[in-house]
Every structure is written in C-alpha cells, then in structure tokens.
GROMACS .gro file of C-alpha atoms in nm:
model
  199
    1MET     CA    1  23.392  16.363   9.196
    2LYS     CA    2  23.701  16.467   9.003
    3GLN     CA    3  23.748  16.838   8.933
    4MET     CA    4  24.008  16.963   8.690
    5THR     CA    5  24.159  17.308   8.641
    6LEU     CA    6  24.219  17.393   8.275
    7PHE     CA    7  24.532  17.576   8.176
    8ASP     CA    8  24.582  17.827   7.894
    9GLU     CA    9  24.954  17.877   7.959
   10PRO     CA   10  25.171  17.742   8.242
   11THR     CA   11  25.115  18.062   8.440
   12ALA     CA   12  24.757  18.138   8.335
   13VAL     CA   13  24.463  17.944   8.475
   14LEU     CA   14  24.141  17.958   8.274
   15PRO     CA   15  23.842  18.098   8.469
   16VAL     CA   16  23.652  17.767   8.454
   17SER     CA   17  23.595  17.457   8.664
   18TYR     CA   18  23.563  17.123   8.485
   19TYR     CA   19  23.406  16.800   8.612
   20PRO     CA   20  23.460  16.532   8.343
   21ASP     CA   21  23.259  16.266   8.528
   22PHE     CA   22  22.980  16.482   8.670
   23LEU     CA   23  22.721  16.234   8.540
   24SER     CA   24  22.770  15.860   8.517
   25LYS     CA   25  22.735  15.708   8.171
   26TYR     CA   26  22.393  15.572   8.267
   27GLU     CA   27  22.278  15.913   8.393
   28ALA     CA   28  22.416  16.090   8.086
   29ASP     CA   29  22.247  15.840   7.853
   30GLU     CA   30  21.914  15.884   8.032
   31LEU     CA   31  21.941  16.262   8.018
   32TYR     CA   32  22.035  16.251   7.650
   33GLN     CA   33  21.719  16.052   7.578
   34HIS     CA   34  21.511  16.299   7.781
   35CYS     CA   35  21.656  16.586   7.580
   36GLN     CA   36  21.534  16.426   7.258
   37GLU     CA   37  21.180  16.507   7.378
   38LEU     CA   38  21.245  16.877   7.448
   39GLN     CA   39  21.084  17.139   7.225
   40TRP     CA   40  21.368  17.225   6.990
   41GLN     CA   41  21.333  17.500   6.731
   42GLN     CA   42  21.533  17.656   6.450
   43ASN     CA   43  21.553  18.027   6.527
   44GLN     CA   44  21.643  18.315   6.297
   45ILE     CA   45  21.921  18.563   6.372
   46ARG     CA   46  21.994  18.907   6.227
   47MET     CA   47  22.357  18.945   6.116
   48LEU     CA   48  22.520  19.199   5.885
   49GLY     CA   49  22.182  19.324   5.770
   50LYS     CA   50  22.054  18.977   5.683
   51THR     CA   51  21.823  18.732   5.859
   52ILE     CA   52  21.963  18.379   5.854
   53PRO     CA   53  21.890  18.051   6.038
   54VAL     CA   54  22.083  17.993   6.360
   55PRO     CA   55  22.326  17.707   6.277
   56ARG     CA   56  22.192  17.474   6.547
   57LEU     CA   57  21.863  17.394   6.720
   58GLU     CA   58  21.771  17.571   7.044
   59CYS     CA   59  21.529  17.544   7.333
   60ILE     CA   60  21.484  17.718   7.668
   61TYR     CA   61  21.327  17.614   7.999
   62GLY     CA   62  21.312  17.810   8.322
   63ASP     CA   63  21.125  18.033   8.563
   64GLU     CA   64  20.822  18.220   8.441
   65GLY     CA   65  20.897  18.551   8.269
   66CYS     CA   66  21.273  18.491   8.239
   67ASP     CA   67  21.291  18.579   7.869
   68TYR     CA   68  21.637  18.572   7.711
   69LEU     CA   69  21.739  18.802   7.424
   70TYR     CA   70  22.074  18.751   7.253
   71SER     CA   71  22.246  18.922   6.960
   72LYS     CA   72  21.967  19.182   6.981
   73SER     CA   73  21.756  18.964   6.751
   74VAL     CA   74  21.679  18.621   6.901
   75LEU     CA   75  21.421  18.620   7.182
   76LEU     CA   76  21.379  18.297   7.377
   77LYS     CA   77  21.077  18.252   7.607
   78PRO     CA   78  21.120  17.975   7.864
   79LEU     CA   79  20.893  17.675   7.892
   80THR     CA   80  20.824  17.528   8.236
   81TRP     CA   81  21.107  17.324   8.386
   82THR     CA   82  21.085  16.951   8.327
   83ASP     CA   83  21.144  16.742   8.639
   84ALA     CA   84  21.471  16.610   8.496
   85LEU     CA   85  21.606  16.957   8.413
   86ALA     CA   86  21.501  17.098   8.752
   87LYS     CA   87  21.675  16.813   8.937
   88LEU     CA   88  21.987  16.863   8.725
   89ARG     CA   89  21.982  17.237   8.802
   90ASP     CA   90  21.968  17.168   9.176
   91ARG     CA   91  22.249  16.912   9.152
   92ILE     CA   92  22.473  17.157   8.966
   93THR     CA   93  22.397  17.428   9.224
   94ALA     CA   94  22.492  17.189   9.506
   95THR     CA   95  22.824  17.112   9.336
   96ALA     CA   96  22.923  17.453   9.197
   97GLY     CA   97  22.756  17.686   9.448
   98TYR     CA   98  22.574  17.903   9.192
   99SER     CA   99  22.200  17.943   9.138
  100PHE     CA  100  22.034  17.927   8.796
  101ARG     CA  101  21.690  18.026   8.670
  102ILE     CA  102  21.700  17.920   8.304
  103VAL     CA  103  21.861  17.652   8.091
  104ILE     CA  104  21.928  17.705   7.721
  105GLY     CA  105  21.974  17.395   7.510
  106ASN     CA  106  22.183  17.385   7.194
  107GLN     CA  107  22.162  17.083   6.964
  108TYR     CA  108  22.448  17.040   6.718
  109ARG     CA  109  22.309  16.791   6.465
  110SER     CA  110  22.628  16.751   6.259
  111GLY     CA  111  22.970  16.905   6.210
  112SER     CA  112  22.816  17.193   6.015
  113ASP     CA  113  22.622  17.312   6.321
  114SER     CA  114  22.826  17.554   6.531
  115ILE     CA  115  22.845  17.870   6.738
  116GLY     CA  116  23.109  18.134   6.666
  117TRP     CA  117  23.333  18.334   6.899
  118HIS     CA  118  23.121  18.515   7.156
  119ASN     CA  119  23.072  18.589   7.522
  120ASP     CA  120  22.744  18.561   7.710
  121SER     CA  121  22.709  18.913   7.849
  122GLU     CA  122  22.335  18.974   7.813
  123ALA     CA  123  22.202  19.218   8.072
  124SER     CA  124  21.929  18.975   8.181
  125MET     CA  125  22.191  18.755   8.352
  126GLY     CA  126  22.318  19.033   8.576
  127PHE     CA  127  22.678  19.132   8.651
  128ASN     CA  128  22.956  18.872   8.606
  129PRO     CA  129  22.732  18.562   8.581
  130ALA     CA  130  22.844  18.205   8.630
  131ILE     CA  131  22.726  17.969   8.354
  132ALA     CA  132  22.720  17.591   8.390
  133SER     CA  133  22.739  17.373   8.079
  134ILE     CA  134  22.645  17.004   8.056
  135SER     CA  135  22.764  16.816   7.746
  136LEU     CA  136  22.580  16.511   7.610
  137GLY     CA  137  22.634  16.290   7.306
  138SER     CA  138  22.917  16.333   7.060
  139MET     CA  139  23.231  16.520   7.166
  140ARG     CA  140  23.297  16.845   6.982
  141LYS     CA  141  23.591  17.083   7.006
  142PHE     CA  142  23.531  17.366   7.252
  143GLN     CA  143  23.760  17.669   7.234
  144ILE     CA  144  23.812  17.948   7.484
  145LYS     CA  145  24.050  18.244   7.472
  146PRO     CA  146  24.122  18.573   7.648
  147ILE     CA  147  23.987  18.866   7.449
  148GLY     CA  148  24.271  18.945   7.209
  149GLY     CA  149  24.466  18.635   7.312
  150LYS     CA  150  24.535  18.279   7.200
  151SER     CA  151  24.276  18.004   7.223
  152THR     CA  152  24.285  17.682   7.422
  153ASP     CA  153  24.120  17.384   7.252
  154PHE     CA  154  23.976  17.087   7.439
  155TRP     CA  155  23.700  16.827   7.420
  156LEU     CA  156  23.400  16.796   7.650
  157GLU     CA  157  23.299  16.440   7.730
  158HIS     CA  158  22.949  16.292   7.743
  159GLY     CA  159  22.816  16.372   8.092
  160SER     CA  160  23.076  16.637   8.177
  161LEU     CA  161  23.014  16.970   8.351
  162LEU     CA  162  23.201  17.290   8.264
  163VAL     CA  163  23.139  17.595   8.483
  164MET     CA  164  23.245  17.931   8.343
  165LEU     CA  165  23.313  18.129   8.659
  166PRO     CA  166  23.213  18.490   8.737
  167GLY     CA  167  23.429  18.724   8.530
  168CYS     CA  168  23.481  18.476   8.246
  169GLN     CA  169  23.223  18.641   8.018
  170SER     CA  170  23.380  18.985   8.049
  171THR     CA  171  23.737  18.873   7.979
  172TYR     CA  172  23.713  18.562   7.758
  173LEU     CA  173  23.544  18.444   7.439
  174HIS     CA  174  23.438  18.088   7.354
  175GLN     CA  175  23.303  17.891   7.058
  176VAL     CA  176  23.214  17.550   6.914
  177PRO     CA  177  23.358  17.562   6.559
  178LYS     CA  178  23.241  17.372   6.254
  179THR     CA  179  23.419  17.051   6.163
  180ASN     CA  180  23.451  16.849   5.843
  181LYS     CA  181  23.468  16.528   6.044
  182VAL     CA  182  23.164  16.303   6.056
  183VAL     CA  183  23.017  16.350   6.403
  184SER     CA  184  22.686  16.255   6.559
  185THR     CA  185  22.456  16.481   6.761
  186ARG     CA  186  22.586  16.681   7.056
  187ILE     CA  187  22.348  16.842   7.305
  188ASN     CA  188  22.469  17.122   7.531
  189LEU     CA  189  22.263  17.245   7.828
  190THR     CA  190  22.373  17.584   7.963
  191PHE     CA  191  22.230  17.682   8.301
  192ARG     CA  192  22.221  18.057   8.359
  193PRO     CA  193  22.110  18.313   8.621
  194HIS     CA  194  21.841  18.570   8.543
  195ILE     CA  195  21.754  18.892   8.724
  196GLY     CA  196  21.394  18.922   8.596
  197GLY     CA  197  21.078  18.712   8.585
  198LYS     CA  198  20.888  18.557   8.874
  199ARG     CA  199  21.060  18.368   9.153
   0.00000   0.00000   0.00000
C-alpha cells in the first residue's frame, strides 16, 4: 500500500499520513453504496446567535454512550456499528496503529455543502487525538493550514485514507470549502477516539 507524506513548504511536513489507494475501486464502490443506507440527518447549529442548518448531512455510529458534542450546540448520539463500518475501523487501526470508538459521516450533496475552517478538539476525544478520514464519491478540495499560516490545498480520491496525526488538531485547521463547480456527492467517514461510553 502506497503512503504519501504531504508537504506544506519544502521544510515543513504536514502532520498527516495519506494512503491514496487504501481501498480498491471495487471496495470503495461497495462502501459508497453501503453508506447510502446509513441514517443521515440534517442537524441544526447555533452560530452568531442564530440557529441554522448544518450545510451537509451527518450521521454517527460507534460504541454505546459515546455521544459527541461539537460547536457547543450539535449533539450526536451514536447508532450501533454496522458490520461494514466495524470492519473498516479495524482495518484502519491495523494500518495506522490508532484505535477508534466512533465514526462520524459527512455527506456533501453538492458544491454548496461544506465545512468551514476548524479543528476537532472536543474534550470527548481526549488529548491530541488521531483522526482517520475515508473519502468516497466525488473529489472535493480539502485544505489544511497551520494556525495563523498559509493553507495547502489538495484533493482526496475515492477510496483514500487521510490520517490526521496526534497534535494536528492543536496546531492546524482544516476545511472543505464550497465550490461553484458542478460536483456529485462526496461522503467522508471520520473515525475518532472517545474517552467515555461503554467499552
């Protein structure tokens, strides 16, 4: 399996590991079809004193009791792992060496669906978590930058795995910006640790 190191500047290595061919096309296609059957929902988020729809669909699966609160307003309660998601979790752990207890799905239905600059630093994940991201479907621009620094733009292929390593969330921000281009659906599965719930 090919692993790539992504560079911000010639002397600065991004704190991520990237596996462009983690899944074969057949495996990625099968997983994409499985994800169509997941329980997606349109959540509401509180921003600048207003409650607005989250600009994408979301779902969460994982261990019992591993609730996930982000932006102090969106609470996700995990459904039981599907067999396909549990097997994928174990395969990622075998490759990357990190354990995960939940997976959060994001479905970007068109170019107007997005997620802005942020880091994933919720207390429920513990200190300096590693987060593993599987991309399925249409490629969308993914951007990452040091806090206060310049961004690096790149594209995540269908079936690829991006692992944001421990320390990335405390020093870097990332986003999937909107685009005016006509794009089809992208599904992103982010596997995360959790320090609560039942093991």
